[in-house]
Amino acid sequence: MSRLTHLAAVGLIAVVGCSLTACSGGANNTAAAPGTSASSSAAPVTITYNNFISNGGNEANLDKIVKAFESANPGIKVNVKTMAYADYFTALQTDIVANTTADVFDIEYANYKAYQANGVLAPLKGVDTSVYPANLADAYATDGTQYALPSSFSNVVLFYNKDLFDKAGVSYPTADWTWADEKAAAEKLTDQAAGVWGDYQPISYYEFYKAVAQSGGNLLSADGKSTAFNNQAGIDAATWLTEKAGTVMPTAAQGAGTPDFDSKLFADGKLAMWHTGIWMFGTLGDVPFNWDIAVEPGNTQHASAMFSNALAVSANSKNKEAAQKWAQFMSSSDVMVSTRLAAGWELPPVADESKLQPYLTAGKPANRQAVFDSLKGVALAPSIGEGQTQMQDIITDQLTEAAAGRASVKDAVAAAAQKVDALLG
Amino acid sequence: MGIRSASPSRRSAMPAGPHPQRRRRRATSAKARYALTVLAFLAPSAVPLAYFTIYPMFSALWVSFHQWNLLSPMRWVGLDNYVMLLHDPTTQRAFVNTLTYIVGYLPLVYIGGLGLALALNAAIPFRNFLRGVYFLPVVTSWIVVALVWRWLLNPSVGIVNYVLSLVGITGPGWWTDPAWAMPSIIIASAWKDLGFVMVILLAGLQAIPADLYEAAHLDGAGWWGRLRHVTLPMLSPSTFFVVVISLINGFQVFDQVYAMTGGGPAGASTVVVQRVYDMTFRYAQAGAASALSWMLFLVILAITVVQLVGQRKWVNYA
């Protein structure tokens, strides 16, 4: 009997202990605070940094930058926590609710507006934004105040398999190509009997807003309060994306849209042209065929999708000064630039393009200049705040319907516009 | 509870020995110690239950009367979330999809599980081995099962459509086709849960006394007659348990939907819990999501109560 009571007590203690440790994760942040509120720089400060950008292979590279920062700033220690992109924003949201956000954390452009509008981000004072490309710095400023600093950027280009082009006797894509050229080439390159497809472009919101811009239109009106794609530009864009399925591109029923389907198809040498991001360079290192990239063709004009990540300082941080120092270091230091370029990590956001020279000759693909040429016409992703994901889902769903032939392109575009307008209402 | 707490006083009212006071005190302290021991044993499950289930449930009720994007402070909106959900076509569709799932899943898993239980209750070779094999999917992670079924039901390279093509049937688009997405999920779910239903019914079958079958046999009942008039009535408590549990699980279906179709294509397989997830973590509508959780809870509660009341009519506790 007494032994059983003992056991039960141990169990009880274990349970209570568990719930206590769960709480103490949050308590740590505040525990660091007292020592740092003093203005003197003598006391060492520990700041926390939550990120997803180093996840999946660049952890050691981030560590290198952290070490360089710590030796340049002996009074500051950086505690890094890395999470997978898929879990990151759920975790961040939970942290915000529980008031346990890290001092510095990653965000991306698409959700910047929602966080800024809700007071999650601390305004950054006295930042020299001239070191960043102007459009990138502006993307994270609201009413003239900087709320985050770009940490990297990447864009989407047209990848192509040179061997398949040679075999079909089609000339390689150039920066002058339009949709019509791409379509004609894709039709010639497609050989369904051999399992070879001419083209692959995801049927999704991300491709759509860009395709609308490539047709000379805009997804949203200038004030962002209503849609602007229920017109010829929108229909052209939706037609461009959806008509490929089943003709020059595999359909959803054939596996399109499932994770890694397209990258595997390209790596297997069964895909001639592929619209995807420059982050794929690294994984295509050892494919047994020749490939290169070109600026994405446009319809009436060039417009490239650009994605960027940024570093924000928490509005609740007890060490804003030290946090901002780290955010600036991580977004603009030479160590960061050289580490990113050497590793083939996403591009560092520097205004001084001469610093990016090593990137141009860093290996395959040969035409890395196309990455920078693409930046001359950028279609910035619309950011509408809280309804962002809902808008993206609505547009992707309607495009999926049109691609599967369950709705006409015209009806799908109209339905998407009507639903997004209701959301923006 | 009432009866038990009354017992010490009743005992003290009895003609007592030389030291009634002392005896009572000893009794109470023994009782208190007993209660403490019970509590200590309950604590490992009761404390997490209270802290991680009951407390969040009621805080979700509180949240459901607010508008909350998880970023800014909550704003009181009264019953607005409930009213909005009742008129929201996407939510209505999610309820319809969930009901479709249950209507397809429940008969399939019950009849399949009953068939398996009957087969594996008979004296066949490798009986224990087969019981283990059929139970394996139950203890397998849904993510693994969903990925395997996605592959089996792949419209172009899946083995199911390949086999169908051998007999001249062009297989459907399965989870890529809105009309077939829910049937795909139902098939995978029924397959995974067959073993669970089988085990419960198997236990029920083994509790049926053999003399009942003997008597039925002597009365001239055939296989069907014995199934209809002995097995099924005697199995009704197990059936009731299976139906209650399966209905509750059915209303809460999520993992397989999330992993197999993500609610697609174009919302064709979005179920209620998927909608709760989307609204909370993707659409910044935690208030409405909490309201939907409570609506789902009330639906499940109502259906379970109806079943508990209705069971008197058909469940036969021998």
XYZ file of C-alpha atoms in Angstrom:
743
model
C 0.000 0.000 0.000
C 2.597 2.534 1.010
C 4.687 1.616 -1.978
C 1.719 2.241 -4.231
C 1.047 5.620 -2.661
C 4.670 6.339 -3.244
C 4.384 5.428 -6.893
C 1.275 7.539 -7.295
C 3.052 10.450 -5.700
C 5.934 10.066 -8.109
C 3.471 10.045 -11.001
C 1.813 13.143 -9.673
C 5.102 14.926 -9.299
C 6.079 13.957 -12.826
C 2.864 15.382 -14.221
C 3.128 18.604 -12.269
C 6.764 18.817 -13.242
C 5.867 18.501 -16.905
C 3.401 21.322 -16.790
C 5.913 23.467 -14.981
C 8.617 22.912 -17.561
C 6.155 23.728 -20.309
C 5.637 27.096 -18.663
C 9.263 27.760 -18.011
C 9.968 27.955 -21.737
C 8.247 31.303 -21.619
C 9.750 32.303 -18.312
C 13.279 32.140 -19.692
C 12.720 35.178 -21.848
C 11.762 37.362 -18.963
C 14.488 35.942 -16.756
C 17.067 37.460 -19.063
C 15.458 40.851 -18.815
C 16.608 42.373 -15.501
C 20.290 42.251 -16.332
C 19.742 44.027 -19.602
C 17.440 46.880 -18.779
C 20.409 48.815 -17.507
C 21.756 51.111 -20.184
C 25.369 50.248 -19.481
C 26.893 47.926 -22.034
C 28.872 46.090 -19.404
C 26.279 43.427 -18.636
C 26.136 40.710 -21.287
C 22.823 40.469 -23.091
C 21.285 37.329 -24.520
C 18.830 37.749 -27.338
C 16.793 35.004 -28.950
C 16.424 34.528 -32.696
C 13.761 32.244 -34.177
C 14.217 31.382 -37.827
C 13.195 29.101 -40.639
C 15.609 30.421 -43.243
C 18.498 28.201 -42.181
C 16.358 25.076 -41.883
C 17.175 22.216 -44.217
C 20.900 22.542 -44.755
C 22.018 26.061 -43.876
C 22.134 25.726 -40.088
C 25.931 25.679 -40.032
C 26.038 28.730 -42.281
C 23.776 30.644 -39.932
C 25.969 29.563 -37.057
C 28.972 31.058 -38.831
C 27.213 34.427 -39.096
C 26.142 34.252 -35.440
C 29.734 33.587 -34.338
C 30.972 36.551 -36.373
C 28.315 38.765 -34.804
C 29.138 37.646 -31.287
C 32.833 38.303 -31.708
C 32.099 41.736 -33.156
C 29.672 42.448 -30.303
C 31.156 40.829 -27.190
C 28.299 42.039 -25.008
C 25.610 40.202 -26.958
C 24.872 36.500 -27.209
C 22.427 35.147 -29.798
C 20.329 32.127 -28.930
C 19.170 30.549 -32.198
C 16.103 28.366 -32.596
C 15.505 26.885 -36.052
C 12.185 25.502 -37.254
C 10.895 24.025 -40.501
C 9.085 26.493 -42.726
C 5.933 24.375 -42.610
C 5.673 24.730 -38.812
C 7.260 28.110 -38.397
C 4.287 30.425 -38.757
C 2.016 28.312 -36.568
C 4.706 28.421 -33.896
C 5.179 32.152 -34.341
C 1.465 32.743 -33.999
C 1.384 30.692 -30.814
C 4.332 32.677 -29.477
C 2.580 35.935 -30.229
C -0.572 34.821 -28.421
C 1.429 33.573 -25.440
C 3.627 36.669 -25.439
C 6.769 34.574 -25.812
C 8.064 35.798 -29.162
C 11.803 35.755 -29.680
C 13.601 39.094 -29.679
C 14.296 38.714 -33.393
C 12.274 36.477 -35.712
C 11.875 35.723 -39.410
C 8.859 36.876 -41.343
C 8.097 36.885 -45.042
C 6.677 39.601 -47.202
C 3.262 37.983 -47.625
C 2.485 38.220 -43.904
C 4.384 41.410 -43.093
C 1.310 43.605 -43.285
C -0.756 41.534 -40.865
C 1.975 41.554 -38.228
C 2.762 45.235 -38.696
C -0.886 46.300 -38.489
C -1.373 44.352 -35.280
C 1.543 45.907 -33.477
C 3.664 42.779 -33.297
C 6.727 44.393 -34.860
C 8.869 47.018 -33.166
C 9.636 50.112 -35.217
C 13.329 50.162 -36.122
C 15.071 53.445 -35.497
C 18.104 54.853 -37.241
C 18.567 52.081 -39.799
C 20.650 52.933 -42.856
C 18.375 51.453 -45.522
C 20.618 52.533 -48.390
C 22.539 49.271 -48.055
C 19.440 47.353 -49.233
C 17.890 47.413 -52.696
C 15.331 50.222 -52.483
C 12.271 48.168 -53.416
C 13.160 45.534 -50.817
C 13.645 48.024 -48.014
C 10.413 49.802 -48.944
C 8.513 46.536 -48.856
C 9.043 46.388 -45.092
C 8.314 50.043 -44.298
C 4.919 51.464 -43.400
C 4.189 55.199 -43.341
C 7.878 55.964 -43.577
C 8.880 53.753 -40.652
C 10.973 50.646 -41.117
C 9.458 47.620 -39.318
C 11.615 44.794 -40.676
C 14.838 44.325 -42.603
C 15.122 42.110 -45.670
C 17.309 39.073 -44.994
C 17.289 37.484 -48.423
C 15.475 37.389 -51.685
C 14.892 34.950 -54.480
C 12.931 34.916 -57.678
C 11.425 32.609 -60.253
C 13.009 31.955 -63.635
C 12.474 29.563 -66.526
C 14.612 26.434 -66.128
C 15.147 24.378 -69.270
C 16.661 21.044 -70.223
C 19.091 21.788 -73.054
C 19.333 18.157 -74.141
C 15.584 17.892 -74.722
C 15.642 21.142 -76.716
C 18.503 19.813 -78.861
C 16.726 16.535 -79.438
C 13.516 18.255 -80.560
C 15.419 20.774 -82.649
C 13.972 23.732 -80.800
C 16.085 26.809 -80.099
C 16.760 27.726 -76.461
C 14.602 30.269 -74.624
C 15.864 33.844 -74.601
C 14.955 36.924 -72.616
C 12.900 38.080 -75.619
C 10.512 35.162 -75.509
C 6.803 35.720 -75.010
C 4.112 33.276 -73.934
C 3.458 32.479 -77.602
C 7.091 31.373 -78.062
C 6.980 29.285 -74.924
C 3.721 27.657 -75.958
C 4.971 26.800 -79.462
C 8.159 25.305 -78.019
C 6.268 23.381 -75.336
C 4.032 21.769 -77.942
C 7.026 20.662 -79.987
C 8.863 19.361 -76.941
C 5.987 17.368 -75.497
C 6.166 13.670 -76.324
C 3.558 11.993 -74.150
C 4.377 8.551 -75.524
C 7.910 8.926 -74.183
C 6.629 10.508 -70.960
C 8.261 13.821 -71.838
C 6.408 17.024 -71.048
C 7.128 20.404 -72.579
C 6.309 22.692 -69.700
C 5.478 22.853 -66.025
C 4.052 25.786 -64.141
C 2.103 25.351 -60.897
C -1.574 26.261 -61.181
C -1.698 28.471 -58.153
C -2.167 31.922 -56.762
C 1.566 32.650 -56.855
C 1.758 32.050 -60.581
C -1.535 33.823 -61.195
C -0.777 37.260 -59.772
C 2.475 37.216 -61.709
C 0.792 36.080 -64.953
C -1.743 38.909 -64.555
C 1.166 41.341 -64.293
C 2.817 39.699 -67.300
C -0.392 40.498 -69.211
C -0.189 44.138 -68.185
C -2.769 43.931 -65.395
C -2.870 43.939 -61.634
C -4.377 41.561 -59.124
C -5.759 44.357 -56.968
C -6.759 47.963 -57.511
C -4.220 50.651 -56.610
C -5.792 51.223 -53.180
C -5.878 47.464 -52.529
C -9.583 47.597 -51.637
C -10.937 45.604 -54.581
C -9.825 43.130 -57.211
C -8.663 44.236 -60.635
C -8.323 40.904 -62.421
C -11.845 40.194 -63.656
C -10.905 41.433 -67.124
C -8.919 40.411 -70.188
C -5.587 40.363 -68.326
C -7.027 38.056 -65.675
C -8.633 35.759 -68.223
C -5.424 35.657 -70.278
C -3.452 34.773 -67.160
C -5.870 32.055 -66.063
C -6.025 30.630 -69.579
C -2.233 30.593 -69.794
C -1.931 28.623 -66.556
C -4.834 26.223 -66.984
C -4.616 25.312 -70.674
C -1.212 23.703 -70.162
C -2.643 20.936 -68.008
C -3.181 17.818 -70.084
C -1.614 19.267 -73.241
C 1.998 20.201 -72.542
C 1.931 19.612 -68.780
C 0.769 16.693 -66.618
C -2.655 17.063 -65.008
C -3.453 16.885 -61.310
C -4.712 13.350 -61.903
C -1.285 12.502 -63.267
C 0.335 13.743 -60.118
C 0.920 17.427 -60.809
C 0.760 19.512 -57.685
C 1.969 16.805 -55.333
C 5.153 17.522 -53.385
C 8.378 17.157 -55.363
C 6.511 15.924 -58.451
C 7.878 18.664 -60.689
C 11.424 18.626 -59.350
C 11.565 14.868 -59.832
C 10.193 15.142 -63.364
C 12.836 17.712 -64.261
C 15.658 15.833 -62.569
C 14.588 12.658 -64.413
C 15.074 14.489 -67.707
C 11.366 14.229 -68.557
C 10.567 17.930 -68.424
C 11.777 20.484 -70.971
C 10.755 23.777 -69.317
C 10.052 24.466 -65.693
C 8.902 27.626 -63.908
C 10.481 27.545 -60.493
C 12.635 29.417 -58.044
C 16.379 29.901 -57.977
C 16.468 28.013 -54.673
C 16.414 24.848 -56.798
C 19.948 25.474 -58.130
C 21.597 23.543 -55.329
C 19.491 20.418 -55.670
C 20.076 20.206 -59.430
C 23.826 20.090 -59.007
C 24.410 16.575 -60.277
C 21.709 15.881 -62.855
C 23.135 13.982 -65.856
C 22.004 16.443 -68.540
C 22.679 20.040 -69.557
C 20.378 22.712 -68.298
C 20.241 26.463 -67.994
C 17.854 29.255 -67.086
C 16.268 32.240 -68.808
C 14.145 35.195 -67.776
C 10.503 34.086 -67.624
C 8.627 34.964 -70.815
C 5.848 37.523 -70.463
C 2.612 38.061 -72.343
C 2.720 41.789 -73.022
C 5.521 42.574 -70.548
C 8.084 40.929 -68.283
C 7.184 40.468 -64.656
C 9.041 38.195 -62.280
C 7.894 36.911 -58.948
C 10.215 37.912 -56.173
C 10.076 36.437 -52.730
C 11.827 37.899 -49.773
C 12.261 37.061 -46.136
C 12.903 39.589 -43.438
C 13.991 39.964 -39.839
C 11.731 41.690 -37.370
C 12.278 42.796 -33.794
C 9.496 41.867 -31.411
C 7.462 44.779 -30.056
C 7.740 43.048 -26.667
C 11.495 42.592 -26.733
C 13.280 43.690 -23.581
C 16.472 44.157 -25.587
C 15.376 46.042 -28.649
C 18.704 47.755 -29.141
C 20.724 44.538 -29.161
C 18.003 42.827 -31.192
C 18.107 45.484 -33.883
C 21.890 45.229 -33.998
C 21.597 41.532 -34.774
C 18.851 42.113 -37.326
C 21.057 44.621 -39.121
C 24.072 42.337 -38.989
C 22.094 39.353 -40.289
C 20.677 41.410 -43.147
C 23.630 43.465 -44.301
C 27.043 42.363 -42.957
C 29.783 41.268 -45.313
C 30.059 37.976 -43.449
C 26.424 37.300 -44.228
C 26.920 38.197 -47.900
C 29.959 36.007 -48.390
C 28.465 33.100 -46.409
C 25.275 33.143 -48.440
C 27.077 33.390 -51.763
C 29.533 30.629 -50.940
C 26.759 28.320 -49.801
C 24.352 29.059 -52.645
C 21.823 30.034 -49.998
C 19.182 32.549 -51.070
C 20.578 35.842 -52.343
C 21.716 38.464 -49.848
C 19.743 41.725 -50.102
C 22.543 44.151 -50.881
C 22.231 47.340 -52.921
C 25.841 47.158 -54.028
C 25.633 44.684 -56.901
C 29.404 44.390 -57.143
C 29.212 42.353 -53.941
C 27.119 39.815 -55.824
C 29.717 39.251 -58.543
C 30.924 35.922 -57.123
C 27.378 34.587 -57.533
C 27.481 34.955 -61.314
C 30.352 32.530 -61.665
C 29.521 30.200 -58.790
C 28.650 27.273 -61.069
C 25.588 25.865 -62.789
C 23.503 27.292 -64.349
C 25.683 29.312 -66.698
C 23.223 32.126 -67.291
C 23.002 33.353 -63.695
C 22.769 36.855 -65.110
C 19.096 35.998 -65.807
C 18.483 36.045 -62.037
C 19.407 39.736 -61.962
C 17.832 40.564 -65.313
C 14.559 39.225 -63.930
C 14.691 41.825 -61.176
C 14.248 44.610 -63.733
C 10.562 43.801 -63.942
C 9.254 42.596 -60.619
C 5.628 41.835 -59.789
C 5.530 42.263 -56.035
C 3.117 39.884 -54.362
C 0.033 41.699 -53.096
C -0.148 41.729 -49.319
C -3.637 42.329 -47.938
C -3.125 41.517 -44.276
C -5.319 39.057 -42.408
C -7.254 37.734 -45.400
C -4.041 36.836 -47.242
C -4.212 33.051 -47.002
C -7.936 33.044 -47.676
C -7.421 35.077 -50.848
C -4.676 32.720 -51.986
C -6.883 29.682 -51.339
C -9.828 31.187 -53.229
C -7.747 31.908 -56.311
C -5.928 28.564 -56.288
C -9.241 26.690 -55.855
C -10.895 28.466 -58.771
C -7.880 27.907 -61.019
C -7.916 24.212 -60.049
C -11.563 24.021 -61.087
C -10.807 25.628 -64.432
C -7.766 23.444 -65.054
C -9.793 20.290 -64.445
C -12.437 21.531 -66.875
C -15.117 21.760 -64.203
C -15.598 25.477 -64.792
C -14.886 27.733 -67.724
C -11.890 30.003 -67.299
C -14.140 33.035 -67.550
C -16.496 31.793 -64.838
C -13.619 30.754 -62.599
C -11.989 34.184 -62.853
C -15.313 35.913 -62.186
C -16.054 33.662 -59.211
C -12.589 34.221 -57.756
C -12.913 37.991 -58.180
C -16.328 38.022 -56.548
C -15.149 35.993 -53.540
C -11.966 38.005 -53.051
C -13.956 41.242 -53.314
C -16.271 39.973 -50.595
C -13.205 39.227 -48.490
C -11.752 42.689 -49.047
C -15.235 44.220 -48.568
C -21.412 10.009 -4.109
C -24.303 11.071 -1.910
C -24.736 7.612 -0.526
C -21.099 7.201 0.217
C -20.706 10.479 2.087
C -23.783 9.615 4.128
C -22.305 6.380 5.380
C -20.025 7.682 8.191
C -22.848 9.535 9.879
C -25.098 6.518 9.608
C -22.430 4.443 11.226
C -22.002 6.898 14.087
C -25.749 6.798 14.695
C -25.481 3.105 15.445
C -25.130 2.056 19.094
C -21.498 2.796 19.646
C -18.811 1.193 21.766
C -16.948 2.802 24.631
C -15.217 5.502 22.515
C -17.587 6.540 19.784
C -15.756 9.799 19.142
C -12.445 8.156 18.636
C -13.845 5.454 16.431
C -15.476 7.977 14.199
C -12.285 9.974 13.895
C -10.341 6.893 12.938
C -12.976 6.031 10.375
C -12.904 9.491 8.827
C -9.152 9.590 8.693
C -9.074 6.165 7.034
C -11.654 7.410 4.633
C -9.711 10.571 3.896
C -6.595 8.549 3.349
C -8.500 6.302 1.006
C -9.843 9.291 -0.892
C -6.354 10.764 -1.123
C -4.983 7.517 -2.480
C -7.716 7.385 -5.080
C -7.021 10.985 -6.027
C -3.319 10.283 -6.304
C -4.052 7.461 -8.693
C -6.465 9.581 -10.683
C -4.175 12.591 -10.828
C -1.880 11.456 -13.628
C -4.817 11.407 -16.005
C -7.132 13.875 -14.285
C -4.639 16.729 -14.052
C -3.732 16.724 -17.755
C -7.397 16.194 -18.619
C -8.424 19.220 -16.629
C -5.532 21.338 -17.761
C -5.266 20.353 -21.415
C -8.867 19.434 -22.279
C -11.477 20.839 -19.947
C -9.843 24.207 -19.340
C -9.146 24.817 -23.065
C -12.704 23.750 -23.882
C -14.166 26.460 -21.747
C -11.627 29.034 -22.743
C -12.587 28.212 -26.356
C -16.199 28.924 -25.398
C -15.088 32.329 -24.152
C -13.067 32.934 -27.313
C -16.052 31.937 -29.459
C -17.890 35.112 -28.437
C -15.040 37.261 -29.718
C -13.393 38.252 -32.903
C -9.746 37.304 -32.592
C -6.951 37.153 -35.149
C -4.473 35.725 -32.610
C -2.409 38.902 -32.954
C -4.444 41.738 -31.489
C -6.547 41.630 -28.328
C -9.929 39.919 -28.639
C -13.020 41.966 -29.411
C -16.416 40.952 -27.980
C -18.951 40.185 -30.712
C -21.537 38.166 -28.793
C -23.169 35.505 -30.927
C -22.005 36.972 -34.246
C -19.620 34.102 -34.944
C -22.398 31.541 -34.510
C -24.772 33.502 -36.717
C -22.082 33.929 -39.369
C -21.268 30.203 -39.363
C -24.905 29.211 -39.737
C -25.059 31.266 -42.930
C -21.608 30.475 -44.250
C -21.781 28.246 -47.340
C -18.256 26.854 -46.810
C -19.138 25.754 -43.285
C -22.435 24.241 -44.420
C -20.524 22.346 -47.064
C -18.076 21.127 -44.441
C -20.971 19.707 -42.389
C -22.468 18.063 -45.477
C -19.084 16.569 -46.342
C -18.667 15.283 -42.793
C -22.108 13.655 -42.893
C -21.287 12.128 -46.281
C -18.170 10.704 -44.739
C -20.083 9.166 -41.835
C -22.839 7.751 -44.041
C -20.261 6.088 -46.259
C -17.829 5.063 -43.554
C -20.008 3.639 -40.805
C -21.803 0.842 -42.707
C -18.605 -0.067 -44.507
C -16.495 -0.372 -41.381
C -19.233 -2.132 -39.397
C -20.151 -4.724 -41.994
C -16.491 -5.260 -42.871
C -15.505 -5.539 -39.213
C -18.375 -7.915 -38.475
C -17.429 -10.100 -41.420
C -13.829 -10.242 -40.236
C -14.863 -10.962 -36.651
C -17.130 -13.811 -37.769
C -14.434 -15.241 -40.011
C -11.717 -15.009 -37.376
C -13.983 -16.385 -34.664
C -14.257 -19.633 -36.600
C -11.612 -22.306 -36.238
C -9.437 -21.446 -39.218
C -5.672 -21.871 -39.541
C -3.413 -18.926 -38.613
C -6.310 -17.352 -36.772
C -4.239 -15.448 -34.223
C -1.761 -14.341 -36.832
C -4.559 -13.003 -39.029
C -6.153 -11.188 -36.096
C -2.841 -9.441 -35.525
C -2.457 -8.581 -39.177
C -5.909 -7.023 -39.429
C -5.232 -4.989 -36.317
C -1.961 -3.585 -37.664
C -3.500 -0.649 -39.576
C -5.210 0.500 -36.366
C -1.873 1.123 -34.686
C -0.262 2.615 -37.777
C 0.122 6.373 -38.041
C -2.515 8.065 -40.171
C 0.123 9.962 -42.094
C 1.724 6.707 -43.232
C -1.610 5.133 -44.109
C -2.749 8.233 -45.976
C 0.415 8.379 -48.045
C 0.143 4.707 -48.934
C -3.500 5.086 -49.943
C -2.728 8.191 -51.955
C -0.260 6.106 -53.859
C -2.567 3.091 -54.223
C -5.317 5.378 -55.492
C -3.071 7.459 -57.713
C -5.168 7.904 -60.862
C -2.317 7.379 -63.334
C 0.267 5.164 -61.639
C -1.757 3.691 -58.759
C -2.148 -0.028 -58.367
C -5.939 0.149 -57.914
C -6.558 1.723 -61.301
C -4.044 -0.653 -62.830
C -5.955 -3.668 -61.546
C -9.221 -2.098 -62.720
C -7.705 -1.595 -66.167
C -6.892 -5.306 -66.360
C -10.600 -6.076 -66.230
C -11.421 -3.340 -68.700
C -12.547 -0.641 -66.268
C -11.182 2.880 -66.523
C -10.605 3.861 -62.901
C -11.807 7.223 -61.600
C -9.580 10.159 -60.662
C -9.898 9.218 -56.967
C -8.586 11.991 -54.714
C -7.939 14.315 -57.664
C -11.613 14.298 -58.651
C -14.096 16.204 -56.439
C -16.697 13.460 -56.893
C -14.276 10.751 -55.802
C -12.217 12.536 -53.151
C -14.575 11.681 -50.304
C -15.068 8.037 -51.389
C -11.259 7.718 -51.470
C -11.041 8.956 -47.894
C -13.894 6.681 -46.825
C -12.216 3.606 -48.299
C -8.898 4.356 -46.636
C -10.576 5.111 -43.291
C -12.699 1.988 -43.326
C -9.638 -0.096 -44.156
C -7.684 1.417 -41.289
C -10.442 1.019 -38.690
C -11.640 -2.462 -39.694
C -9.293 -4.053 -37.188
C -10.620 -1.956 -34.317
C -14.245 -2.887 -35.027
C -13.165 -6.501 -35.522
C -11.520 -6.699 -32.095
C -14.512 -5.232 -30.269
C -16.981 -7.490 -32.080
C -14.712 -10.498 -31.652
C -14.760 -9.983 -27.905
C -18.533 -9.683 -28.091
C -18.815 -12.865 -30.135
C -16.772 -14.852 -27.666
C -19.041 -13.794 -24.843
C -22.074 -15.382 -26.519
C -22.786 -18.675 -24.742
C -22.480 -21.707 -27.032
C -25.727 -23.233 -25.716
C -27.707 -20.461 -27.417
C -26.380 -21.623 -30.764
C -27.032 -25.205 -29.787
C -30.631 -24.400 -28.929
C -31.099 -22.456 -32.162
C -29.583 -25.342 -34.071
C -31.995 -27.804 -32.464
C -34.844 -25.493 -33.381
C -33.741 -25.821 -36.984
C -32.123 -22.394 -37.457
C -29.662 -22.245 -40.314
C -26.531 -20.056 -40.555
C -28.560 -16.984 -41.387
C -31.149 -17.689 -38.738
C -28.476 -18.013 -36.078
C -26.778 -14.805 -37.216
C -30.063 -12.929 -37.333
C -31.622 -14.214 -34.120
C -28.692 -15.109 -31.893
C -25.481 -13.382 -32.961
C -26.766 -9.901 -33.800
C -29.024 -9.480 -30.739
C -26.342 -10.832 -28.418
C -23.787 -8.601 -30.108
C -25.883 -5.461 -29.688
C -23.894 -4.065 -26.714
C -20.680 -4.319 -28.750
C -22.437 -2.891 -31.785
C -23.703 -0.007 -29.704
C -20.211 0.731 -28.440
C -18.752 0.579 -31.954
C -21.463 2.851 -33.355
C -21.094 5.460 -30.607
C -17.310 5.562 -30.877
C -17.352 5.533 -34.678
C -19.877 8.355 -34.858
C -17.853 10.510 -32.492
C -14.665 9.774 -34.416
C -16.528 10.271 -37.682
C -17.612 13.782 -36.768
C -14.055 14.561 -35.758
C -12.495 13.167 -38.951
C -9.423 15.221 -39.851
C -6.017 13.497 -40.067
C -6.778 11.425 -43.134
C -8.441 14.337 -44.908
C -5.548 16.625 -44.128
C -2.981 14.088 -45.300
C -4.825 12.660 -48.302
C -6.522 15.615 -49.971
C -5.928 18.650 -47.775
C -9.685 19.205 -48.095
C -9.479 19.466 -51.879
C -9.846 19.391 -54.744
C -11.424 22.825 -54.487
C -13.007 22.144 -51.103
C -14.723 18.912 -52.163
C -13.524 17.010 -49.107
C -13.283 19.805 -46.544
C -14.710 18.524 -43.259
C -15.676 20.437 -40.131
C -12.406 19.982 -38.252
C -10.430 20.932 -41.350
C -12.459 24.137 -41.434
C -11.660 24.751 -37.747
C -7.980 24.268 -38.522
C -8.066 26.542 -41.554
C -9.911 29.279 -39.722
C -7.586 29.169 -36.720
C -4.174 28.795 -38.248
C -4.574 30.028 -41.790
C -7.366 32.593 -41.880
C -6.769 34.339 -38.530
C -10.356 33.719 -37.367
C -9.786 32.040 -34.024
C -13.103 33.297 -32.618
C -15.194 31.805 -35.398
C -13.111 28.631 -35.286
C -13.840 28.256 -31.569
C -17.529 28.803 -32.241
C -17.445 26.089 -34.896
C -15.683 23.744 -32.464
C -18.471 24.283 -29.977
C -21.134 23.760 -32.608
C -19.475 20.496 -33.519
C -19.276 19.543 -29.840
C -22.984 20.228 -29.357
C -23.871 18.186 -32.450
C -21.798 15.244 -31.203
C -23.250 15.592 -27.710
C -26.814 15.658 -29.038
C -26.283 12.632 -31.248
C -24.610 10.695 -28.460
C -27.430 11.497 -26.024
C -29.996 10.388 -28.595
C -28.087 7.145 -28.995
C -27.854 6.583 -25.255
C -31.586 7.097 -24.906
C -32.413 5.110 -28.029
C -30.280 2.136 -27.047
C -32.967 0.901 -24.638
C -35.014 -0.027 -27.663
C -32.456 -2.235 -29.329
C -29.464 -2.986 -27.142
C -29.814 -6.261 -25.354
C -27.821 -6.560 -22.134
C -28.119 -10.222 -21.318
